[in-house]
Amino acid sequence: MTTGQADYLIKGGLVITGDGISRRDVLVKDEVIQRLGADLSGEPAARVIDATGKYVLPGIIDAHNHPVYADRVDTFSESAAFGGVTTIIPFIRNRRDVGIEETTVESIEAFMEEAQRDSRLDYSIHAILVGDDDVEDQVPRLLKMGVISFKMFMTYPRRGIMMPDDKMLKAMELAANDGGMAMVHAENGYCIDYLVDRSVADGRTGREWYAPSQPRILELEAANRAATYASVTDCPLYIVHISAREMLNTLDHFKGGDLRLYGETCPQYLDLTNQSMLDHGALAKIGPPLREKEDNEAMWKGLASHLLDTVASDFCGYKRSQKYQGGQSVGSELTEIEAGDDLSIFEATFGGNWCEQMLSVVYQEGINRGRITLPRLVQVMCENPAKIFGLYPKKGALLPGSDADIVLFDPTVAHTLSAESQHCNADFTMFEGKEILGKAVFSMQRGEVIIEDGELKRPRGRAQFLPGKSELATWAPNGHRIS
Ligand SMILES: [Zn+2]
């Protein structure tokens, strides 16, 4: 079958999908994958790319990031691209806490304008609903815009962004009624504030007191509460950045019932422990906190056993000096200050820049150490986020008709992660010095080369907004459940 010259023939690679590994050539034409076949070398193509010895993966989807701080969508999407990411799903919320009077809809419209101009990568959007949002007004409007996922914080009451339980129930009901889903940051904020206050009152403000002030039980309690609310309102629920080993029991319990429940973890919870906090203090401060080796192992088991469904980054681009500053707000000016030895860990800023290293870390620790298979990696980093957020099979798949979002991964390239080699604005990485065997060496989106020969080829302003389509989402009435 020949239907005119293709744009690209990607030849001789091993195509990895959630179903397995096969030797396939891939023909790309008019922004989409036209055909796959065992030998398409006779097909005319404007350009032939030799993928011999490489894995051919769908572009990675980073379904959790915050490009609204020191790294905005311009530098964030560049950095993500170097990590093999082709699609990003940022979280956007209103900025009233920094004096910008706007609704969540208006914040998202402003972000879309910026992303249309500055992003290198296609993007979808999650809304964050906070306590002062008019959910009855905003949720239906957002759904009409193609924003179908609504995240709520169960913590941070003093930052004014915690969603009270009664309002969370209402938001879940509204989302469920109209084809949306809820997402939660599951930690009990009142208990955290209580423990932090007690620690501060006792003069325990050093880095060693951070993890004890946010224990695993608080994640477990909030997740059980959120899953209970989601069950009561029949609202699909996605729990972000799962970190505590006990969470596998919660996922197992609620996934066994009628609730459509999905769990995400992140490279930092798969590979780093509280030792990073003890070594680096404020730079390693994230919520939930880095935990223990047993928790890392549990996260791998969760991915392998399908209790956890996705890996995403939770990227927040901050410079070293900004991490030492108390508080954080969307859109606020962050002044860079010098770290003082007397800094209270409770005054430091939350967040880390984990996106560009994500695929490397998951590959090194997951594949090279035998904890998950390559098809499972493609499920949790490509297929499942696309399925859950209503983007499949346009994104997350290597199927005829799917967008030609393709990554070539060379398993023989050894490299070392470092702040110097990363492309975001942040001047540190918690993965500094980590040795990796295997690297994303080429990527394209909709048939346009993004990364080649270690260089970014795609200009800004070519990204497309991807409305989430709830009728395509895994949890929709006719959707298929992901395995
Ligand atoms: Zn986050």
GROMACS .gro file of C-alpha atoms and ligand atoms in nm, residues 64-66 91 151 153 185 240-241 264 287 314-316, ligand 1:
model
   15
   64HIS     CA    1   0.199   1.658   3.667
   65ASN     CA    2   0.396   1.982   3.660
   66HIS     CA    3   0.385   2.346   3.767
   91PHE     CA    4  -0.172   2.246   3.693
  151LYS     CA    5  -0.712   1.891   4.163
  153PHE     CA    6  -0.526   2.022   4.808
  185HIS     CA    7  -0.291   1.601   4.702
  240VAL     CA    8  -0.113   1.255   4.279
  241HIS     CA    9   0.244   1.197   4.400
  264GLU     CA   10   0.052   0.837   4.047
  287GLY     CA   11   0.535   1.764   4.999
  314ASP     CA   12   0.563   1.723   3.991
  315PHE     CA   13   0.813   1.970   3.843
  316CYS     CA   14   0.849   2.312   4.010
  484ZN      ZN   15   0.232   1.914   4.222
   0.00000   0.00000   0.00000
